[in-house]
mmCIF file of C-alpha atoms and ligand atoms in Angstrom:
data_model
loop_
_atom_site.group_PDB
_atom_site.id
_atom_site.type_symbol
_atom_site.label_atom_id
_atom_site.label_comp_id
_atom_site.label_asym_id
_atom_site.label_seq_id
_atom_site.Cartn_x
_atom_site.Cartn_y
_atom_site.Cartn_z
ATOM 1 C CA MET A 13 6.662 14.261 -16.167
ATOM 2 C CA ASP A 14 7.653 11.055 -17.821
ATOM 3 C CA PHE A 15 6.832 8.283 -15.418
ATOM 4 C CA GLY A 16 8.542 5.894 -17.745
ATOM 5 C CA ASN A 17 11.803 7.392 -16.540
ATOM 6 C CA ILE A 18 11.213 6.019 -13.093
ATOM 7 C CA MET A 19 11.556 2.551 -14.515
ATOM 8 C CA GLY A 20 14.750 3.453 -16.274
ATOM 9 C CA SER A 21 17.120 1.905 -13.805
ATOM 10 C CA VAL A 22 15.091 -1.158 -12.904
ATOM 11 C CA THR A 23 16.304 -4.171 -14.764
ATOM 12 C CA ARG A 24 14.260 -7.291 -15.243
ATOM 13 C CA ARG A 25 16.837 -9.202 -13.214
ATOM 14 C CA GLU A 26 16.481 -6.753 -10.332
ATOM 15 C CA ILE A 27 12.703 -7.061 -10.396
ATOM 16 C CA LEU A 28 12.893 -10.836 -10.441
ATOM 17 C CA ARG A 29 15.208 -10.788 -7.432
ATOM 18 C CA GLY A 30 12.536 -8.744 -5.679
ATOM 19 C CA ALA A 31 9.934 -11.291 -6.691
ATOM 20 C CA GLY A 32 11.994 -13.947 -4.958
ATOM 21 C CA ALA A 33 11.083 -12.310 -1.686
ATOM 22 C CA LEU A 34 7.518 -13.482 -2.238
ATOM 23 C CA ALA A 35 8.424 -16.887 -0.940
ATOM 24 C CA GLY A 36 9.606 -15.232 2.249
ATOM 25 C CA GLY A 37 6.084 -14.107 3.008
ATOM 26 C CA TRP A 38 5.931 -10.464 1.982
ATOM 27 C CA ALA A 39 3.972 -9.863 -1.155
ATOM 28 C CA LEU A 40 5.749 -7.891 -3.802
ATOM 29 C CA SER A 41 3.945 -4.658 -4.080
ATOM 30 C CA HIS A 42 1.540 -3.688 -6.779
ATOM 31 C CA CYS A 43 4.100 -1.214 -7.898
ATOM 32 C CA PHE A 44 5.865 -2.686 -10.916
ATOM 33 C CA PRO A 45 3.795 -5.420 -12.493
ATOM 34 C CA GLY A 46 4.332 -3.841 -15.905
ATOM 35 C CA ALA A 47 8.057 -4.269 -15.569
ATOM 36 C CA LEU A 48 7.640 -7.771 -14.192
ATOM 37 C CA ALA A 49 5.754 -8.678 -17.315
ATOM 38 C CA GLY A 50 8.568 -7.373 -19.438
ATOM 39 C CA ALA A 51 6.467 -4.523 -20.738
ATOM 40 C CA ALA A 52 8.081 -1.332 -21.934
ATOM 41 C CA PRO A 53 6.842 1.575 -19.849
ATOM 42 C CA ARG A 54 8.837 4.088 -21.882
ATOM 43 C CA LEU A 55 6.815 3.484 -25.004
ATOM 44 C CA PRO A 56 4.125 6.062 -25.606
ATOM 45 C CA ARG A 57 0.642 4.676 -25.997
ATOM 46 C CA GLN A 58 -2.127 5.955 -28.160
ATOM 47 C CA ALA A 59 -4.861 7.678 -26.242
ATOM 48 C CA GLY A 60 -7.347 5.125 -24.996
ATOM 49 C CA ALA A 61 -5.137 2.129 -25.745
ATOM 50 C CA LYS A 62 -4.695 -0.290 -22.892
ATOM 51 C CA PRO A 63 -1.350 -1.831 -22.017
ATOM 52 C CA ALA A 64 -1.040 -5.468 -22.963
ATOM 53 C CA GLY A 65 -1.460 -7.917 -20.119
ATOM 54 C CA GLY A 66 -1.543 -5.381 -17.364
ATOM 55 C CA LEU A 67 -3.916 -6.142 -14.561
ATOM 56 C CA ALA A 68 -4.668 -9.723 -15.624
ATOM 57 C CA GLU A 69 -0.966 -10.564 -15.550
ATOM 58 C CA ALA A 70 -0.480 -8.788 -12.258
ATOM 59 C CA ARG A 71 -3.339 -10.794 -10.758
ATOM 60 C CA ALA A 72 -1.872 -14.015 -12.083
ATOM 61 C CA ARG A 73 1.446 -13.277 -10.392
ATOM 62 C CA PHE A 74 -0.237 -12.996 -7.008
ATOM 63 C CA ALA A 75 -2.315 -16.141 -7.526
ATOM 64 C CA GLY A 76 0.287 -18.502 -6.137
ATOM 65 C CA VAL A 77 1.546 -16.410 -3.239
ATOM 66 C CA PRO A 78 0.812 -18.240 0.014
ATOM 67 C CA ILE A 79 -1.254 -16.638 2.764
ATOM 68 C CA GLU A 80 0.638 -16.580 6.050
ATOM 69 C CA SER A 81 -0.958 -15.856 9.377
ATOM 70 C CA VAL A 82 0.399 -14.009 12.445
ATOM 71 C CA LYS A 83 -1.691 -13.852 15.621
ATOM 72 C CA LEU A 84 -1.753 -10.282 16.982
ATOM 73 C CA SER A 85 -4.117 -10.826 19.933
ATOM 74 C CA ASP A 86 -7.021 -13.088 20.915
ATOM 75 C CA LYS A 87 -9.249 -11.254 18.434
ATOM 76 C CA LEU A 88 -6.839 -9.969 15.787
ATOM 77 C CA THR A 89 -4.867 -11.783 13.091
ATOM 78 C CA LEU A 90 -2.469 -10.446 10.453
ATOM 79 C CA LEU A 91 -2.591 -12.154 7.046
ATOM 80 C CA THR A 92 0.242 -11.569 4.585
ATOM 81 C CA GLY A 93 0.613 -12.796 1.004
ATOM 82 C CA PRO A 94 -1.325 -12.130 -2.202
ATOM 83 C CA GLY A 95 -1.664 -8.345 -1.944
ATOM 84 C CA GLY A 96 -1.322 -5.713 0.756
ATOM 85 C CA ASN A 97 -1.334 -6.850 4.378
ATOM 86 C CA VAL A 98 -4.745 -7.817 5.790
ATOM 87 C CA VAL A 99 -5.900 -7.601 9.424
ATOM 88 C CA VAL A 100 -8.873 -9.672 10.593
ATOM 89 C CA LEU A 101 -10.929 -8.859 13.697
ATOM 90 C CA ASN A 102 -12.890 -11.931 14.788
ATOM 91 C CA GLY A 103 -15.260 -11.688 17.744
ATOM 92 C CA PRO A 104 -18.802 -12.246 19.015
ATOM 93 C CA ASP A 105 -20.418 -9.745 16.616
ATOM 94 C CA GLY A 106 -18.726 -11.245 13.561
ATOM 95 C CA LYS A 107 -15.641 -10.506 11.499
ATOM 96 C CA LEU A 108 -14.175 -7.251 10.225
ATOM 97 C CA ILE A 109 -11.292 -7.152 7.749
ATOM 98 C CA VAL A 110 -8.905 -4.443 6.626
ATOM 99 C CA ASP A 111 -8.137 -4.842 2.905
ATOM 100 C CA THR A 112 -9.141 -7.689 0.628
ATOM 101 C CA PHE A 113 -6.091 -9.176 -1.214
ATOM 102 C CA THR A 114 -6.128 -9.855 -4.980
ATOM 103 C CA GLN A 115 -8.855 -11.614 -6.945
ATOM 104 C CA LEU A 116 -7.309 -14.969 -7.813
ATOM 105 C CA ALA A 117 -6.541 -15.546 -4.135
ATOM 106 C CA TRP A 118 -10.178 -15.162 -3.082
ATOM 107 C CA ASP A 119 -10.940 -18.864 -2.507
ATOM 108 C CA ARG A 120 -7.891 -19.267 -0.267
ATOM 109 C CA PHE A 121 -8.614 -15.993 1.487
ATOM 110 C CA LYS A 122 -12.189 -17.071 2.190
ATOM 111 C CA LYS A 123 -11.031 -20.441 3.518
ATOM 112 C CA THR A 124 -8.515 -18.704 5.795
ATOM 113 C CA LEU A 125 -11.296 -16.485 7.141
ATOM 114 C CA ASP A 126 -13.612 -19.478 7.614
ATOM 115 C CA ASP A 127 -10.877 -21.369 9.463
ATOM 116 C CA LEU A 128 -10.720 -18.544 12.024
ATOM 117 C CA GLY A 129 -14.328 -19.292 13.069
ATOM 118 C CA ASN A 130 -17.948 -19.380 11.958
ATOM 119 C CA ALA A 131 -18.780 -15.751 12.661
ATOM 120 C CA PRO A 132 -20.077 -13.947 9.555
ATOM 121 C CA LEU A 133 -18.071 -11.274 7.754
ATOM 122 C CA LYS A 134 -19.822 -8.042 8.657
ATOM 123 C CA PHE A 135 -17.418 -5.244 7.723
ATOM 124 C CA ALA A 136 -14.544 -4.700 5.324
ATOM 125 C CA ILE A 137 -12.366 -1.592 5.236
ATOM 126 C CA ASP A 138 -10.262 -0.409 2.275
ATOM 127 C CA SER A 139 -7.053 1.231 3.527
ATOM 128 C CA HIS A 140 -6.759 3.111 0.173
ATOM 129 C CA TRP A 141 -7.875 2.716 -3.440
ATOM 130 C CA HIS A 142 -4.998 0.644 -4.886
ATOM 131 C CA TRP A 143 -6.060 -2.600 -6.476
ATOM 132 C CA ASP A 144 -3.841 -4.920 -4.414
ATOM 133 C CA HIS A 145 -5.795 -3.772 -1.335
ATOM 134 C CA THR A 146 -9.298 -3.677 -2.868
ATOM 135 C CA ASP A 147 -9.409 -6.387 -5.524
ATOM 136 C CA ASN A 148 -11.871 -8.661 -3.672
ATOM 137 C CA ASN A 149 -14.252 -5.890 -2.723
ATOM 138 C CA ALA A 150 -17.100 -7.399 -4.760
ATOM 139 C CA SER A 151 -16.570 -10.816 -3.173
ATOM 140 C CA VAL A 152 -16.618 -9.481 0.384
ATOM 141 C CA ARG A 153 -19.743 -7.475 -0.386
ATOM 142 C CA ALA A 154 -21.327 -10.643 -1.798
ATOM 143 C CA GLU A 155 -20.567 -12.290 1.552
ATOM 144 C CA GLY A 156 -22.776 -9.644 3.139
ATOM 145 C CA ALA A 157 -20.059 -7.329 4.416
ATOM 146 C CA THR A 158 -20.502 -3.562 4.462
ATOM 147 C CA LEU A 159 -17.547 -1.865 2.801
ATOM 148 C CA ILE A 160 -16.078 1.243 4.468
ATOM 149 C CA ALA A 161 -13.433 3.589 3.026
ATOM 150 C CA HIS A 162 -12.336 7.178 2.673
ATOM 151 C CA ALA A 163 -14.423 9.251 0.264
ATOM 152 C CA ASN A 164 -11.441 9.504 -2.101
ATOM 153 C CA THR A 165 -11.245 5.700 -2.356
ATOM 154 C CA LEU A 166 -14.781 5.753 -3.731
ATOM 155 C CA LYS A 167 -13.832 8.648 -6.007
ATOM 156 C CA ARG A 168 -10.644 7.040 -7.320
ATOM 157 C CA MET A 169 -12.268 3.636 -7.828
ATOM 158 C CA SER A 170 -15.085 5.307 -9.752
ATOM 159 C CA GLU A 171 -12.620 6.857 -12.210
ATOM 160 C CA SER A 172 -10.395 5.342 -14.846
ATOM 161 C CA HIS A 173 -6.654 5.593 -14.276
ATOM 162 C CA ASP A 174 -3.576 5.020 -16.349
ATOM 163 C CA LEU A 175 -0.688 4.521 -13.987
ATOM 164 C CA ASP A 176 2.128 4.561 -16.484
ATOM 165 C CA ILE A 177 4.837 3.684 -14.000
ATOM 166 C CA LEU A 178 2.930 0.483 -13.270
ATOM 167 C CA ASN A 179 1.940 0.106 -16.897
ATOM 168 C CA LEU A 180 -1.553 -0.585 -15.652
ATOM 169 C CA HIS A 181 -4.895 0.684 -16.860
ATOM 170 C CA PHE A 182 -7.865 0.721 -14.532
ATOM 171 C CA ASP A 183 -11.435 1.035 -15.718
ATOM 172 C CA PRO A 184 -13.913 2.412 -13.223
ATOM 173 C CA SER A 185 -14.767 -0.371 -10.766
ATOM 174 C CA PRO A 186 -18.223 -1.912 -11.027
ATOM 175 C CA GLU A 187 -20.805 -0.625 -8.576
ATOM 176 C CA ASN A 188 -20.782 -3.853 -6.570
ATOM 177 C CA ALA A 189 -17.054 -3.389 -5.798
ATOM 178 C CA LEU A 190 -17.362 0.157 -4.469
ATOM 179 C CA PRO A 191 -17.342 1.238 -0.817
ATOM 180 C CA GLN A 192 -20.857 1.691 0.572
ATOM 181 C CA ARG A 193 -20.017 3.891 3.543
ATOM 182 C CA THR A 194 -17.443 6.657 3.268
ATOM 183 C CA PHE A 195 -16.013 9.395 5.460
ATOM 184 C CA LYS A 196 -13.732 12.383 5.081
ATOM 185 C CA GLU A 197 -11.966 12.833 8.426
ATOM 186 C CA SER A 198 -12.770 10.044 10.869
ATOM 187 C CA PHE A 199 -15.061 7.120 11.490
ATOM 188 C CA GLN A 200 -15.400 4.954 14.580
ATOM 189 C CA LEU A 201 -17.169 1.743 15.411
ATOM 190 C CA ASN A 202 -17.497 -0.573 18.396
ATOM 191 C CA PHE A 203 -17.562 -4.087 17.061
ATOM 192 C CA SER A 204 -16.694 -7.574 18.313
ATOM 193 C CA GLY A 205 -15.117 -6.313 21.506
ATOM 194 C CA GLU A 206 -12.971 -3.676 19.831
ATOM 195 C CA HIS A 207 -13.065 0.066 19.426
ATOM 196 C CA VAL A 208 -11.987 0.619 15.833
ATOM 197 C CA ALA A 209 -10.900 4.172 15.001
ATOM 198 C CA LEU A 210 -10.399 5.143 11.358
ATOM 199 C CA GLY A 211 -8.738 8.417 10.421
ATOM 200 C CA TYR A 212 -7.681 10.206 7.263
ATOM 201 C CA LEU A 213 -4.013 10.670 6.538
ATOM 202 C CA ALA A 214 -3.719 13.801 4.408
ATOM 203 C CA PRO A 215 -2.359 12.924 0.929
ATOM 204 C CA ALA A 216 0.676 10.692 1.496
ATOM 205 C CA HIS A 217 1.010 7.496 -0.591
ATOM 206 C CA THR A 218 -2.233 8.506 -2.398
ATOM 207 C CA ASP A 219 -5.011 10.938 -1.510
ATOM 208 C CA SER A 220 -7.179 8.126 -0.093
ATOM 209 C CA ASP A 221 -4.998 6.700 2.725
ATOM 210 C CA ILE A 222 -6.481 5.988 6.132
ATOM 211 C CA TYR A 223 -5.190 4.435 9.335
ATOM 212 C CA ILE A 224 -7.167 1.797 11.204
ATOM 213 C CA HIS A 225 -6.495 1.706 14.947
ATOM 214 C CA PHE A 226 -7.758 -1.210 17.026
ATOM 215 C CA GLN A 227 -7.530 0.728 20.245
ATOM 216 C CA LYS A 228 -8.204 -1.961 22.864
ATOM 217 C CA ASP A 229 -5.579 -4.383 21.551
ATOM 218 C CA ASN A 230 -3.269 -1.542 20.450
ATOM 219 C CA VAL A 231 -2.851 -2.612 16.820
ATOM 220 C CA LEU A 232 -2.480 -0.044 14.033
ATOM 221 C CA HIS A 233 -2.840 -0.704 10.280
ATOM 222 C CA MET A 234 -1.191 2.133 8.340
ATOM 223 C CA ALA A 235 -2.134 1.432 4.703
ATOM 224 C CA ASP A 236 0.823 2.018 2.354
ATOM 225 C CA VAL A 237 2.011 5.005 4.370
ATOM 226 C CA PHE A 238 4.373 2.476 5.969
ATOM 227 C CA PHE A 239 6.528 -0.019 4.046
ATOM 228 C CA ASN A 240 8.447 -1.844 6.768
ATOM 229 C CA GLY A 241 12.171 -2.131 6.089
ATOM 230 C CA MET A 242 12.188 -1.072 2.450
ATOM 231 C CA TYR A 243 11.978 1.905 0.131
ATOM 232 C CA CYS A 244 8.365 2.753 -0.663
ATOM 233 C CA TYR A 245 6.387 3.548 -3.761
ATOM 234 C CA ILE A 246 4.490 6.861 -3.814
ATOM 235 C CA ASP A 247 1.587 7.340 -6.242
ATOM 236 C CA ARG A 248 2.044 10.856 -7.548
ATOM 237 C CA GLU A 249 -0.802 10.472 -10.029
ATOM 238 C CA THR A 250 -3.431 10.255 -7.278
ATOM 239 C CA GLY A 251 -1.978 12.842 -4.947
ATOM 240 C CA GLY A 252 0.946 11.134 -3.193
ATOM 241 C CA SER A 253 4.101 13.006 -2.145
ATOM 242 C CA ILE A 254 7.229 12.430 -0.075
ATOM 243 C CA HIS A 255 6.221 15.325 2.209
ATOM 244 C CA GLY A 256 2.861 13.649 2.796
ATOM 245 C CA MET A 257 4.502 10.302 3.573
ATOM 246 C CA ILE A 258 6.699 11.968 6.209
ATOM 247 C CA ALA A 259 3.742 13.863 7.697
ATOM 248 C CA GLY A 260 1.641 10.692 7.837
ATOM 249 C CA ALA A 261 4.355 8.628 9.505
ATOM 250 C CA SER A 262 5.025 11.432 12.012
ATOM 251 C CA LYS A 263 1.327 11.738 12.853
ATOM 252 C CA MET A 264 1.155 8.013 13.604
ATOM 253 C CA LEU A 265 4.353 8.118 15.708
ATOM 254 C CA ALA A 266 2.694 10.747 17.902
ATOM 255 C CA MET A 267 -0.414 8.568 18.304
ATOM 256 C CA ILE A 268 1.137 5.235 19.304
ATOM 257 C CA ASP A 269 3.352 3.856 22.065
ATOM 258 C CA LYS A 270 6.213 1.402 22.246
ATOM 259 C CA ASN A 271 3.836 -1.544 22.641
ATOM 260 C CA THR A 272 1.725 -0.774 19.555
ATOM 261 C CA LYS A 273 1.813 -3.464 16.885
ATOM 262 C CA VAL A 274 2.198 -1.539 13.637
ATOM 263 C CA VAL A 275 1.010 -3.259 10.456
ATOM 264 C CA PRO A 276 2.545 -1.813 7.277
ATOM 265 C CA GLY A 277 0.841 -1.992 3.895
ATOM 266 C CA HIS A 278 3.760 -4.166 2.789
ATOM 267 C CA GLY A 279 6.480 -5.918 4.742
ATOM 268 C CA PRO A 280 6.544 -7.713 8.082
ATOM 269 C CA LEU A 281 4.761 -6.664 11.273
ATOM 270 C CA GLY A 282 6.528 -3.686 12.857
ATOM 271 C CA ASN A 283 6.578 -1.512 15.956
ATOM 272 C CA LYS A 284 7.131 2.131 16.822
ATOM 273 C CA ALA A 285 10.911 1.876 16.417
ATOM 274 C CA ASP A 286 10.498 0.375 12.921
ATOM 275 C CA LEU A 287 8.134 3.170 11.935
ATOM 276 C CA ARG A 288 10.525 5.791 13.303
ATOM 277 C CA ASN A 289 13.391 4.292 11.307
ATOM 278 C CA PHE A 290 11.253 4.388 8.171
ATOM 279 C CA ARG A 291 10.217 8.007 8.802
ATOM 280 C CA ASP A 292 13.809 9.045 9.459
ATOM 281 C CA MET A 293 14.917 7.367 6.215
ATOM 282 C CA LEU A 294 12.239 9.321 4.319
ATOM 283 C CA VAL A 295 13.430 12.594 5.875
ATOM 284 C CA LEU A 296 17.029 11.854 4.949
ATOM 285 C CA ALA A 297 16.035 10.920 1.411
ATOM 286 C CA ARG A 298 13.881 14.017 0.955
ATOM 287 C CA ASP A 299 16.589 16.356 2.266
ATOM 288 C CA ARG A 300 19.274 14.894 0.029
ATOM 289 C CA VAL A 301 17.115 15.083 -3.088
ATOM 290 C CA GLN A 302 15.844 18.556 -2.215
ATOM 291 C CA LYS A 303 19.414 19.815 -2.023
ATOM 292 C CA LEU A 304 20.071 18.679 -5.590
ATOM 293 C CA LYS A 305 16.771 20.071 -6.806
ATOM 294 C CA ASP A 306 17.639 23.404 -5.202
ATOM 295 C CA ALA A 307 20.920 23.285 -7.130
ATOM 296 C CA LYS A 308 18.853 22.813 -10.342
ATOM 297 C CA LYS A 309 20.083 19.290 -10.933
ATOM 298 C CA THR A 310 17.975 17.264 -13.339
ATOM 299 C CA LEU A 311 16.317 13.965 -12.463
ATOM 300 C CA ASP A 312 19.018 12.004 -14.243
ATOM 301 C CA GLU A 313 21.755 13.997 -12.510
ATOM 302 C CA ALA A 314 20.148 13.297 -9.145
ATOM 303 C CA VAL A 315 20.074 9.573 -9.886
ATOM 304 C CA ALA A 316 23.683 9.618 -11.105
ATOM 305 C CA ALA A 317 24.735 11.223 -7.795
ATOM 306 C CA LYS A 318 24.033 7.892 -6.004
ATOM 307 C CA LEU A 319 22.534 9.722 -3.065
ATOM 308 C CA PHE A 320 21.397 6.620 -1.216
ATOM 309 C CA SER A 321 24.351 4.273 -1.574
ATOM 310 C CA ASP A 322 24.792 4.172 2.224
ATOM 311 C CA LEU A 323 21.068 3.419 2.709
ATOM 312 C CA ASP A 324 20.743 0.746 0.034
ATOM 313 C CA PRO A 325 22.100 -2.211 2.076
ATOM 314 C CA VAL A 326 19.276 -1.725 4.596
ATOM 315 C CA TRP A 327 16.406 -0.279 2.544
ATOM 316 C CA GLY A 328 17.109 -1.437 -0.998
ATOM 317 C CA ASN A 329 16.380 -5.138 -0.566
ATOM 318 C CA GLY A 330 12.603 -5.034 -0.913
ATOM 319 C CA PHE A 331 11.790 -4.284 -4.510
ATOM 320 C CA LEU A 332 12.907 -0.704 -5.113
ATOM 321 C CA LYS A 333 16.603 -0.035 -5.438
ATOM 322 C CA GLY A 334 18.181 3.285 -4.528
ATOM 323 C CA ASP A 335 18.195 4.646 -8.080
ATOM 324 C CA THR A 336 14.498 3.992 -8.516
ATOM 325 C CA PHE A 337 13.664 5.402 -5.109
ATOM 326 C CA THR A 338 15.635 8.536 -5.980
ATOM 327 C CA ARG A 339 13.317 8.936 -8.970
ATOM 328 C CA VAL A 340 10.230 8.401 -6.815
ATOM 329 C CA VAL A 341 11.375 11.031 -4.303
ATOM 330 C CA TYR A 342 12.496 13.528 -6.967
ATOM 331 C CA THR A 343 9.219 13.347 -8.862
ATOM 332 C CA THR A 344 7.051 13.705 -5.757
ATOM 333 C CA LEU A 345 8.958 16.636 -4.218
HETATM 334 ZN ZN1 ZN B 13 -0.679 1.321 -2.485
#
């Protein structure tokens, strides 16, 4: 599979338009920093060679993204900005955070946490292995926090990866950035007045996705198994699939109620109706692409069919356009 093909229809102009949404508060996903940097994902690389720029450039792009704060309850706060969405639990036992933003935003992130109160940072949870959710792991561990994640987050972060679609190379993370406590199916803790339930979502966006449910205040963080209001990226290289995304979203719909505050990995705060709309869009997209695959259409033929032109006005304004999303769905079916 040539992941470079997925970038085929994404022009630099289109990517830059997506980047403009940064100012609106939602952080452009980790998904296409290679293209943002003007790199050429189609070019083959020699084995072992690292893409130019890559992670350093991607980090630099997030450095100036402001951190915005949304109060979810007395104890819970949503932070959006330089990386995937973060939730902070702040209570009498100390603080717990879900996800850690990107490295060059650490000083601002720390100040934002300090401004919420003096309680120490005791726990940090990685929603999945991707760098825009885990990049400050070492810093939060240095603060004294215990880092919790799914076993596959530890596994993936301990490996090297070449995600060609992103044009990013990842070396194994240093030991001090790795999760210290892992689980395979579920993990629960009572902390700072909350009951926090963590559960595995079978391979969906990656094979390391978990949900984090703050049960007392009815807030759910869904990792990147939910992109609110936009087409999503799916990481085929570490186990993601469109079927898994649909299964994960459906599992969460069955677990929550109409009052649940649903935090996506990227995009604004949502609710059950938003998640249902996203799931239904995924089902529609999968069924349309499957039909063409069944008819033995090639990837390029599927893209040329403009399967999502009716969906694009609603879902194609984040950072993936319909053509690119067609490629993501086709290659993960
Ligand atoms: Zn991700």
